[in-house]
């Protein structure tokens, strides 16, 4: 498989991308990461970008994520909100796990919010659904389906007890 080639190919698997914890708040439009390619105090943010940024990108498709390299002496993240405000987050000397925990507290959605959103996503009013609690209680009410045998009797060739019986009715 060609996608399993390269440095740490597990980062490109769907299970890994779905396991990300950081889902940014809806009001964040741009998430800018400033860091240098060399330096000890930038090691944590480089590791964060290597391991956690693909998950953040996967979970936050509506947010523009920008990496700005080699322009700053200290690493930081700038979050731009839709109302024009911005927030600076200093990451100097932190490792990738500390950065993730801090971002979860500051700009991430809470667990309760994520749970409510997942419940709202699951409940969909699909006209193809039928059964208790749906618009149609039986599949026979959907146009193009065979009517209920209680209303219109099925032809004998569609009934199992006649189709598979050893005795043929004449």
Short mmCIF file of N, CA and C in Angstrom, two decimals:
data_model
loop_
_atom_site.label_atom_id
_atom_site.label_comp_id
_atom_site.label_asym_id
_atom_site.label_seq_id
_atom_site.Cartn_x
_atom_site.Cartn_y
_atom_site.Cartn_z
N UNK A 1 0.84 -1.19 0.00
CA UNK A 1 0.00 0.00 0.00
C UNK A 1 0.88 1.24 0.00
N UNK A 2 0.67 2.14 -0.95
CA UNK A 2 1.56 3.31 -1.05
C UNK A 2 1.39 4.29 0.11
N UNK A 3 0.22 4.36 0.73
CA UNK A 3 0.04 5.31 1.83
C UNK A 3 0.75 4.86 3.10
N UNK A 4 1.24 3.64 3.15
CA UNK A 4 1.95 3.15 4.33
C UNK A 4 3.46 3.34 4.20
N UNK A 5 3.89 4.13 3.22
CA UNK A 5 5.30 4.40 3.02
C UNK A 5 5.62 5.75 3.67
N UNK A 6 6.81 5.87 4.24
CA UNK A 6 7.23 7.14 4.80
C UNK A 6 7.43 7.06 6.29
N UNK A 7 7.65 8.22 6.88
CA UNK A 7 7.94 8.30 8.31
C UNK A 7 6.64 8.19 9.10
N UNK A 8 6.56 7.22 9.97
CA UNK A 8 5.39 6.97 10.83
C UNK A 8 4.10 6.95 10.02
N UNK A 9 3.89 5.93 9.19
CA UNK A 9 2.70 5.90 8.33
C UNK A 9 1.39 5.72 9.10
N UNK A 10 1.46 5.37 10.38
CA UNK A 10 0.24 5.21 11.16
C UNK A 10 -0.55 6.53 11.24
N UNK A 11 0.14 7.66 11.05
CA UNK A 11 -0.52 8.96 11.12
C UNK A 11 -1.53 9.17 10.00
N UNK A 12 -1.43 8.36 8.94
CA UNK A 12 -2.34 8.52 7.82
C UNK A 12 -3.49 7.53 7.83
N UNK A 13 -3.63 6.74 8.88
CA UNK A 13 -4.74 5.79 8.94
C UNK A 13 -5.99 6.49 9.47
N UNK A 14 -7.13 6.01 9.04
CA UNK A 14 -8.40 6.63 9.42
C UNK A 14 -8.68 6.49 10.92
N UNK A 15 -8.32 5.35 11.49
CA UNK A 15 -8.54 5.16 12.94
C UNK A 15 -7.73 6.16 13.75
N UNK A 16 -6.50 6.42 13.32
CA UNK A 16 -5.66 7.38 14.03
C UNK A 16 -6.23 8.79 13.91
N UNK A 17 -6.67 9.16 12.72
CA UNK A 17 -7.22 10.50 12.52
C UNK A 17 -8.50 10.71 13.32
N UNK A 18 -9.34 9.68 13.40
CA UNK A 18 -10.60 9.79 14.16
C UNK A 18 -10.37 9.84 15.66
N UNK A 19 -9.22 9.36 16.13
CA UNK A 19 -8.98 9.31 17.58
C UNK A 19 -8.51 10.64 18.17
N UNK A 20 -8.45 11.69 17.37
CA UNK A 20 -8.02 12.99 17.87
C UNK A 20 -8.98 13.54 18.92
N UNK A 21 -8.43 14.22 19.92
CA UNK A 21 -9.22 14.76 21.02
C UNK A 21 -9.62 16.21 20.81
N UNK A 22 -8.82 16.96 20.07
CA UNK A 22 -9.01 18.41 19.98
C UNK A 22 -10.00 18.77 18.88
N UNK A 23 -11.18 19.24 19.30
CA UNK A 23 -12.18 19.80 18.39
C UNK A 23 -12.32 21.26 18.79
N UNK A 24 -11.98 22.14 17.89
CA UNK A 24 -11.97 23.58 18.20
C UNK A 24 -13.38 24.14 18.30
N UNK A 25 -13.52 25.21 19.05
CA UNK A 25 -14.81 25.87 19.19
C UNK A 25 -15.28 26.42 17.85
N UNK A 26 -16.59 26.56 17.69
CA UNK A 26 -17.17 27.00 16.42
C UNK A 26 -16.77 28.43 16.06
N UNK A 27 -16.46 29.25 17.03
CA UNK A 27 -16.15 30.65 16.76
C UNK A 27 -14.73 30.86 16.22
N UNK A 28 -13.89 29.84 16.24
CA UNK A 28 -12.52 29.97 15.74
C UNK A 28 -12.53 29.77 14.22
N UNK A 29 -11.95 30.74 13.50
CA UNK A 29 -11.88 30.65 12.05
C UNK A 29 -10.48 30.30 11.55
N UNK A 30 -9.45 30.88 12.18
CA UNK A 30 -8.07 30.64 11.75
C UNK A 30 -7.25 30.22 12.97
N UNK A 31 -6.43 29.20 12.79
CA UNK A 31 -5.58 28.64 13.84
C UNK A 31 -4.15 28.69 13.29
N UNK A 32 -3.37 29.70 13.69
CA UNK A 32 -2.04 29.92 13.14
C UNK A 32 -0.98 29.45 14.13
N UNK A 33 -0.05 28.59 13.66
CA UNK A 33 1.01 28.03 14.49
C UNK A 33 2.33 28.64 14.04
N UNK A 34 3.02 29.31 14.95
CA UNK A 34 4.31 29.93 14.66
C UNK A 34 5.40 29.17 15.39
N UNK A 35 6.43 28.71 14.64
CA UNK A 35 7.53 27.95 15.25
C UNK A 35 8.74 28.00 14.34
N UNK A 36 9.86 27.54 14.88
CA UNK A 36 11.10 27.42 14.11
C UNK A 36 11.40 25.95 13.86
N UNK A 37 12.14 25.68 12.79
CA UNK A 37 12.49 24.30 12.45
C UNK A 37 13.62 23.77 13.33
N UNK A 38 14.34 24.64 14.02
CA UNK A 38 15.43 24.22 14.90
C UNK A 38 15.26 24.90 16.25
N UNK A 39 15.90 24.34 17.26
CA UNK A 39 15.85 24.93 18.60
C UNK A 39 15.19 24.02 19.61
N UNK A 40 15.74 24.05 20.85
CA UNK A 40 15.19 23.18 21.90
C UNK A 40 13.80 23.60 22.35
N UNK A 41 13.57 24.91 22.46
CA UNK A 41 12.27 25.36 22.97
C UNK A 41 11.15 25.18 21.93
N UNK A 42 11.49 24.82 20.68
CA UNK A 42 10.49 24.58 19.64
C UNK A 42 10.23 23.08 19.43
N UNK A 43 10.92 22.22 20.17
CA UNK A 43 10.79 20.77 19.99
C UNK A 43 9.37 20.30 20.26
N UNK A 44 8.72 20.81 21.29
CA UNK A 44 7.37 20.39 21.65
C UNK A 44 6.36 20.71 20.56
N UNK A 45 6.44 21.90 20.00
CA UNK A 45 5.47 22.28 18.96
C UNK A 45 5.74 21.51 17.67
N UNK A 46 7.02 21.20 17.38
CA UNK A 46 7.31 20.38 16.19
C UNK A 46 6.73 18.97 16.36
N UNK A 47 6.87 18.40 17.56
CA UNK A 47 6.27 17.09 17.82
C UNK A 47 4.75 17.15 17.78
N UNK A 48 4.18 18.24 18.30
CA UNK A 48 2.73 18.42 18.24
C UNK A 48 2.27 18.44 16.79
N UNK A 49 2.97 19.17 15.95
CA UNK A 49 2.60 19.26 14.53
C UNK A 49 2.74 17.89 13.86
N UNK A 50 3.78 17.15 14.20
CA UNK A 50 4.01 15.84 13.59
C UNK A 50 2.94 14.84 13.99
N UNK A 51 2.58 14.80 15.30
CA UNK A 51 1.67 13.77 15.80
C UNK A 51 0.22 14.21 15.87
N UNK A 52 -0.07 15.43 16.28
CA UNK A 52 -1.45 15.82 16.55
C UNK A 52 -2.10 16.70 15.48
N UNK A 53 -1.31 17.39 14.68
CA UNK A 53 -1.92 18.29 13.69
C UNK A 53 -2.76 17.56 12.64
N UNK A 54 -2.37 16.38 12.16
CA UNK A 54 -3.28 15.69 11.23
C UNK A 54 -4.65 15.39 11.84
N UNK A 55 -4.67 15.03 13.13
CA UNK A 55 -5.94 14.79 13.81
C UNK A 55 -6.75 16.07 13.94
N UNK A 56 -6.08 17.18 14.26
CA UNK A 56 -6.76 18.47 14.39
C UNK A 56 -7.35 18.88 13.04
N UNK A 57 -6.58 18.68 11.97
CA UNK A 57 -7.07 18.99 10.63
C UNK A 57 -8.28 18.13 10.27
N UNK A 58 -8.25 16.86 10.63
CA UNK A 58 -9.35 15.95 10.31
C UNK A 58 -10.62 16.30 11.07
N UNK A 59 -10.46 16.66 12.35
CA UNK A 59 -11.63 16.96 13.18
C UNK A 59 -12.19 18.36 12.97
N UNK A 60 -11.41 19.28 12.41
CA UNK A 60 -11.82 20.68 12.26
C UNK A 60 -11.68 21.11 10.81
N UNK A 61 -12.53 20.59 9.96
CA UNK A 61 -12.44 20.88 8.53
C UNK A 61 -12.86 22.29 8.19
N UNK A 62 -13.65 22.93 9.05
CA UNK A 62 -14.14 24.28 8.78
C UNK A 62 -13.14 25.36 9.21
N UNK A 63 -12.05 24.97 9.87
CA UNK A 63 -11.08 25.93 10.39
C UNK A 63 -9.85 25.95 9.48
N UNK A 64 -9.37 27.15 9.17
CA UNK A 64 -8.15 27.29 8.39
C UNK A 64 -6.97 27.18 9.35
N UNK A 65 -6.08 26.23 9.09
CA UNK A 65 -4.92 26.02 9.95
C UNK A 65 -3.67 26.40 9.16
N UNK A 66 -2.87 27.32 9.73
CA UNK A 66 -1.71 27.86 9.04
C UNK A 66 -0.47 27.59 9.88
N UNK A 67 0.60 27.13 9.21
CA UNK A 67 1.90 26.96 9.86
C UNK A 67 2.82 28.07 9.37
N UNK A 68 3.41 28.80 10.30
CA UNK A 68 4.35 29.87 9.95
C UNK A 68 5.71 29.47 10.52
N UNK A 69 6.65 29.13 9.63
CA UNK A 69 7.95 28.60 10.05
C UNK A 69 9.03 29.66 10.02
N UNK A 70 9.94 29.55 10.99
CA UNK A 70 11.20 30.31 11.02
C UNK A 70 11.00 31.83 10.98
N UNK A 71 10.01 32.34 11.67
CA UNK A 71 9.76 33.78 11.71
C UNK A 71 9.71 34.32 13.13
N UNK A 72 9.89 33.46 14.14
CA UNK A 72 9.70 33.88 15.52
C UNK A 72 10.75 33.27 16.44
N UNK A 73 11.15 33.98 17.48
CA UNK A 73 12.11 33.39 18.42
C UNK A 73 11.46 32.40 19.39
N UNK A 74 10.17 32.57 19.66
CA UNK A 74 9.47 31.65 20.57
C UNK A 74 8.24 31.09 19.88
N UNK A 75 7.89 29.82 20.17
CA UNK A 75 6.72 29.23 19.53
C UNK A 75 5.42 29.71 20.18
N UNK A 76 4.42 29.96 19.35
CA UNK A 76 3.10 30.34 19.87
C UNK A 76 2.03 30.02 18.84
N UNK A 77 0.80 29.99 19.32
CA UNK A 77 -0.37 29.77 18.46
C UNK A 77 -1.25 30.99 18.56
N UNK A 78 -1.77 31.44 17.42
CA UNK A 78 -2.72 32.55 17.39
C UNK A 78 -4.05 32.01 16.87
N UNK A 79 -5.10 32.24 17.64
CA UNK A 79 -6.45 31.86 17.22
C UNK A 79 -7.22 33.12 16.87
N UNK A 80 -7.75 33.16 15.66
CA UNK A 80 -8.55 34.30 15.21
C UNK A 80 -10.02 33.89 15.26
N UNK A 81 -10.82 34.71 15.95
CA UNK A 81 -12.24 34.43 16.11
C UNK A 81 -13.05 35.15 15.06
N UNK A 82 -14.30 34.73 14.86
CA UNK A 82 -15.14 35.33 13.83
C UNK A 82 -15.58 36.75 14.17
N UNK A 83 -15.52 37.13 15.44
CA UNK A 83 -15.90 38.49 15.81
C UNK A 83 -14.72 39.47 15.74
N UNK A 84 -13.57 39.02 15.19
CA UNK A 84 -12.42 39.89 15.00
C UNK A 84 -11.38 39.83 16.10
N UNK A 85 -11.67 39.18 17.21
CA UNK A 85 -10.70 39.07 18.30
C UNK A 85 -9.69 37.99 17.97
N UNK A 86 -8.54 38.06 18.68
CA UNK A 86 -7.54 37.01 18.52
C UNK A 86 -6.96 36.66 19.88
N UNK A 87 -6.48 35.42 19.99
CA UNK A 87 -5.91 34.93 21.24
C UNK A 87 -4.52 34.37 20.95
N UNK A 88 -3.54 34.78 21.73
CA UNK A 88 -2.19 34.26 21.63
C UNK A 88 -1.97 33.21 22.72
N UNK A 89 -1.40 32.09 22.35
CA UNK A 89 -1.12 31.01 23.29
C UNK A 89 0.38 30.73 23.23
N UNK A 90 1.07 30.97 24.33
CA UNK A 90 2.53 30.78 24.39
C UNK A 90 2.83 29.30 24.63
N UNK A 91 3.76 28.75 23.84
CA UNK A 91 4.10 27.33 23.93
C UNK A 91 5.58 27.10 24.20
N UNK A 92 6.26 28.09 24.69
CA UNK A 92 7.71 28.02 24.88
C UNK A 92 8.07 26.95 25.90
N UNK A 93 8.85 25.96 25.48
CA UNK A 93 9.36 24.93 26.38
C UNK A 93 8.37 23.84 26.75
N UNK A 94 7.18 23.81 26.17
CA UNK A 94 6.21 22.76 26.49
C UNK A 94 6.38 21.58 25.55
N UNK A 95 6.06 20.37 26.06
CA UNK A 95 6.10 19.20 25.17
C UNK A 95 4.75 19.02 24.49
N UNK A 96 4.65 18.05 23.59
CA UNK A 96 3.45 17.91 22.76
C UNK A 96 2.21 17.57 23.59
N UNK A 97 2.36 16.81 24.65
CA UNK A 97 1.21 16.45 25.47
C UNK A 97 0.72 17.64 26.30
N UNK A 98 1.65 18.43 26.83
CA UNK A 98 1.27 19.65 27.56
C UNK A 98 0.56 20.63 26.64
N UNK A 99 1.04 20.73 25.41
CA UNK A 99 0.40 21.63 24.44
C UNK A 99 -1.02 21.17 24.15
N UNK A 100 -1.20 19.86 23.92
CA UNK A 100 -2.53 19.33 23.64
C UNK A 100 -3.48 19.54 24.80
N UNK A 101 -3.03 19.27 26.02
CA UNK A 101 -3.87 19.47 27.20
C UNK A 101 -4.27 20.94 27.36
N UNK A 102 -3.32 21.84 27.14
CA UNK A 102 -3.60 23.27 27.26
C UNK A 102 -4.61 23.72 26.20
N UNK A 103 -4.42 23.25 24.97
CA UNK A 103 -5.35 23.63 23.91
C UNK A 103 -6.74 23.06 24.15
N UNK A 104 -6.82 21.86 24.72
CA UNK A 104 -8.13 21.28 25.04
C UNK A 104 -8.88 22.16 26.04
N UNK A 105 -8.15 22.68 27.03
CA UNK A 105 -8.78 23.53 28.05
C UNK A 105 -9.17 24.90 27.51
N UNK A 106 -8.32 25.48 26.66
CA UNK A 106 -8.50 26.87 26.26
C UNK A 106 -9.39 27.02 25.02
N UNK A 107 -9.10 26.29 23.94
CA UNK A 107 -9.84 26.50 22.69
C UNK A 107 -10.64 25.27 22.25
N UNK A 108 -10.60 24.19 23.01
CA UNK A 108 -11.33 22.99 22.64
C UNK A 108 -12.75 22.99 23.19
N UNK A 109 -13.62 22.25 22.51
CA UNK A 109 -14.99 22.08 22.99
C UNK A 109 -14.98 21.14 24.19
N UNK A 110 -15.92 21.34 25.10
CA UNK A 110 -16.00 20.49 26.28
C UNK A 110 -16.58 19.13 25.91
N UNK A 111 -16.40 18.16 26.78
CA UNK A 111 -16.90 16.80 26.53
C UNK A 111 -18.42 16.79 26.44
N UNK A 112 -19.08 17.62 27.26
CA UNK A 112 -20.55 17.68 27.22
C UNK A 112 -21.04 18.21 25.88
N UNK A 113 -20.37 19.24 25.36
CA UNK A 113 -20.75 19.81 24.06
C UNK A 113 -20.57 18.79 22.95
N UNK A 114 -19.46 18.06 22.97
CA UNK A 114 -19.20 17.05 21.96
C UNK A 114 -20.24 15.94 22.02
N UNK A 115 -20.64 15.56 23.24
CA UNK A 115 -21.64 14.51 23.40
C UNK A 115 -22.99 14.96 22.85
N UNK A 116 -23.39 16.20 23.15
CA UNK A 116 -24.66 16.72 22.63
C UNK A 116 -24.64 16.83 21.11
N UNK A 117 -23.52 17.24 20.55
CA UNK A 117 -23.42 17.35 19.09
C UNK A 117 -23.49 15.99 18.41
N UNK A 118 -22.88 14.97 19.02
CA UNK A 118 -22.94 13.64 18.42
C UNK A 118 -24.36 13.08 18.47
N UNK A 119 -25.09 13.37 19.54
CA UNK A 119 -26.49 12.92 19.62
C UNK A 119 -27.32 13.62 18.56
N UNK A 120 -27.10 14.91 18.37
CA UNK A 120 -27.85 15.66 17.37
C UNK A 120 -27.52 15.18 15.95
N UNK A 121 -26.27 14.78 15.72
CA UNK A 121 -25.87 14.28 14.40
C UNK A 121 -26.52 12.94 14.09
N UNK A 122 -26.67 12.09 15.12
CA UNK A 122 -27.24 10.76 14.92
C UNK A 122 -28.71 10.82 14.55
N UNK A 123 -29.46 11.72 15.17
CA UNK A 123 -30.90 11.79 14.93
C UNK A 123 -31.14 12.56 13.64
N UNK A 124 -31.53 11.82 12.62
CA UNK A 124 -31.81 12.43 11.33
C UNK A 124 -33.20 11.99 10.90
N UNK A 125 -33.95 12.90 10.33
CA UNK A 125 -35.26 12.56 9.80
C UNK A 125 -35.10 12.16 8.35
N UNK A 126 -34.89 10.88 8.15
CA UNK A 126 -34.71 10.33 6.81
C UNK A 126 -36.04 9.72 6.37
N UNK A 127 -36.57 10.09 5.23
CA UNK A 127 -37.84 9.52 4.79
C UNK A 127 -37.78 8.02 4.53
N UNK A 128 -36.59 7.47 4.39
CA UNK A 128 -36.47 6.03 4.16
C UNK A 128 -36.57 5.23 5.46
N UNK A 129 -36.49 5.88 6.61
CA UNK A 129 -36.60 5.18 7.88
C UNK A 129 -38.06 4.83 8.14
N UNK A 130 -38.27 3.66 8.70
CA UNK A 130 -39.62 3.27 9.08
C UNK A 130 -39.55 2.48 10.38
N UNK A 131 -40.67 2.45 11.08
CA UNK A 131 -40.75 1.74 12.35
C UNK A 131 -41.29 2.67 13.43
N UNK A 132 -41.17 2.24 14.68
CA UNK A 132 -41.68 3.01 15.81
C UNK A 132 -40.90 4.32 15.92
N UNK A 133 -41.61 5.44 16.01
CA UNK A 133 -40.98 6.74 16.16
C UNK A 133 -40.63 7.41 14.85
N UNK A 134 -40.95 6.81 13.73
CA UNK A 134 -40.67 7.40 12.41
C UNK A 134 -41.98 7.79 11.75
N UNK A 135 -41.87 8.47 10.60
CA UNK A 135 -43.07 8.89 9.88
C UNK A 135 -43.91 7.70 9.45
N UNK A 136 -43.26 6.68 8.94
CA UNK A 136 -43.96 5.48 8.45
C UNK A 136 -43.76 4.36 9.46
N UNK A 137 -44.84 3.72 9.84
CA UNK A 137 -44.73 2.65 10.84
C UNK A 137 -44.40 1.31 10.21
N UNK A 138 -44.67 1.16 8.90
CA UNK A 138 -44.42 -0.11 8.24
C UNK A 138 -43.81 0.16 6.87
N UNK A 139 -43.04 -0.78 6.38
CA UNK A 139 -42.41 -0.62 5.08
C UNK A 139 -43.43 -0.60 3.95
N UNK A 140 -44.59 -1.20 4.17
CA UNK A 140 -45.61 -1.25 3.11
C UNK A 140 -46.21 0.13 2.83
N UNK A 141 -46.00 1.10 3.71
CA UNK A 141 -46.52 2.45 3.50
C UNK A 141 -45.62 3.26 2.57
N UNK A 142 -44.42 2.79 2.30
CA UNK A 142 -43.50 3.49 1.41
C UNK A 142 -43.88 3.16 -0.02
N UNK A 143 -44.02 4.15 -0.89
CA UNK A 143 -44.43 3.89 -2.28
C UNK A 143 -43.44 2.96 -2.99
N UNK A 144 -43.99 2.03 -3.77
CA UNK A 144 -43.18 1.10 -4.53
C UNK A 144 -42.92 -0.21 -3.82
N UNK A 145 -43.38 -0.35 -2.58
CA UNK A 145 -43.17 -1.59 -1.83
C UNK A 145 -44.41 -2.46 -1.92
N UNK A 146 -44.23 -3.72 -1.61
CA UNK A 146 -45.35 -4.67 -1.60
C UNK A 146 -46.29 -4.29 -0.47
N UNK A 147 -47.61 -4.25 -0.71
CA UNK A 147 -48.53 -3.88 0.37
C UNK A 147 -48.56 -4.94 1.47
N UNK A 148 -49.09 -4.55 2.63
CA UNK A 148 -49.17 -5.46 3.77
C UNK A 148 -50.06 -6.66 3.43
N UNK A 149 -49.62 -7.86 3.82
CA UNK A 149 -50.44 -9.04 3.56
C UNK A 149 -51.78 -9.00 4.32
N UNK A 150 -51.84 -8.20 5.37
CA UNK A 150 -53.11 -8.11 6.10
C UNK A 150 -54.15 -7.32 5.33
N UNK A 151 -53.70 -6.43 4.44
CA UNK A 151 -54.61 -5.62 3.65
C UNK A 151 -54.88 -6.28 2.29
N UNK A 152 -53.82 -6.62 1.58
CA UNK A 152 -53.93 -7.26 0.26
C UNK A 152 -53.20 -8.59 0.36
N UNK A 153 -53.88 -9.72 0.17
CA UNK A 153 -53.18 -11.02 0.25
C UNK A 153 -52.11 -11.16 -0.83
N UNK A 154 -50.97 -11.74 -0.42
CA UNK A 154 -49.87 -11.96 -1.36
C UNK A 154 -50.25 -13.05 -2.34
N UNK A 155 -49.73 -12.97 -3.57
CA UNK A 155 -49.94 -14.07 -4.50
C UNK A 155 -49.28 -15.34 -3.96
N UNK A 156 -49.79 -16.50 -4.34
CA UNK A 156 -49.28 -17.76 -3.79
C UNK A 156 -47.80 -17.97 -4.09
N UNK A 157 -47.33 -17.51 -5.25
CA UNK A 157 -45.92 -17.75 -5.58
C UNK A 157 -44.97 -16.91 -4.72
N UNK A 158 -45.49 -15.92 -3.99
CA UNK A 158 -44.65 -15.11 -3.11
C UNK A 158 -44.72 -15.56 -1.65
N UNK A 159 -45.53 -16.54 -1.37
CA UNK A 159 -45.67 -17.03 0.01
C UNK A 159 -44.79 -18.25 0.19
N UNK A 160 -44.01 -18.26 1.26
CA UNK A 160 -43.04 -19.32 1.49
C UNK A 160 -43.66 -20.68 1.69
N UNK A 161 -44.79 -20.76 2.39
CA UNK A 161 -45.33 -22.08 2.69
C UNK A 161 -45.86 -22.76 1.43
N UNK A 162 -46.19 -21.99 0.41
CA UNK A 162 -46.62 -22.60 -0.85
C UNK A 162 -45.43 -22.81 -1.78
N UNK A 163 -44.48 -21.91 -1.71
CA UNK A 163 -43.34 -21.98 -2.62
C UNK A 163 -42.44 -23.17 -2.28
N UNK A 164 -42.26 -23.42 -0.98
CA UNK A 164 -41.32 -24.45 -0.57
C UNK A 164 -41.99 -25.74 -0.11
N UNK A 165 -43.30 -25.84 -0.24
CA UNK A 165 -43.98 -27.08 0.18
C UNK A 165 -43.75 -28.16 -0.85
N UNK A 166 -43.72 -29.42 -0.39
CA UNK A 166 -43.47 -30.52 -1.29
C UNK A 166 -44.72 -30.86 -2.09
N UNK A 167 -45.84 -30.57 -1.51
CA UNK A 167 -47.09 -30.85 -2.23
C UNK A 167 -47.44 -29.63 -3.06
N UNK A 168 -47.77 -29.86 -4.28
CA UNK A 168 -48.17 -28.77 -5.14
C UNK A 168 -49.68 -28.64 -5.10
N UNK A 169 -50.14 -27.44 -4.93
CA UNK A 169 -51.59 -27.19 -4.94
C UNK A 169 -52.06 -27.11 -6.38
N UNK A 170 -53.20 -27.68 -6.62
CA UNK A 170 -53.74 -27.64 -7.96
C UNK A 170 -55.03 -26.90 -8.00
#
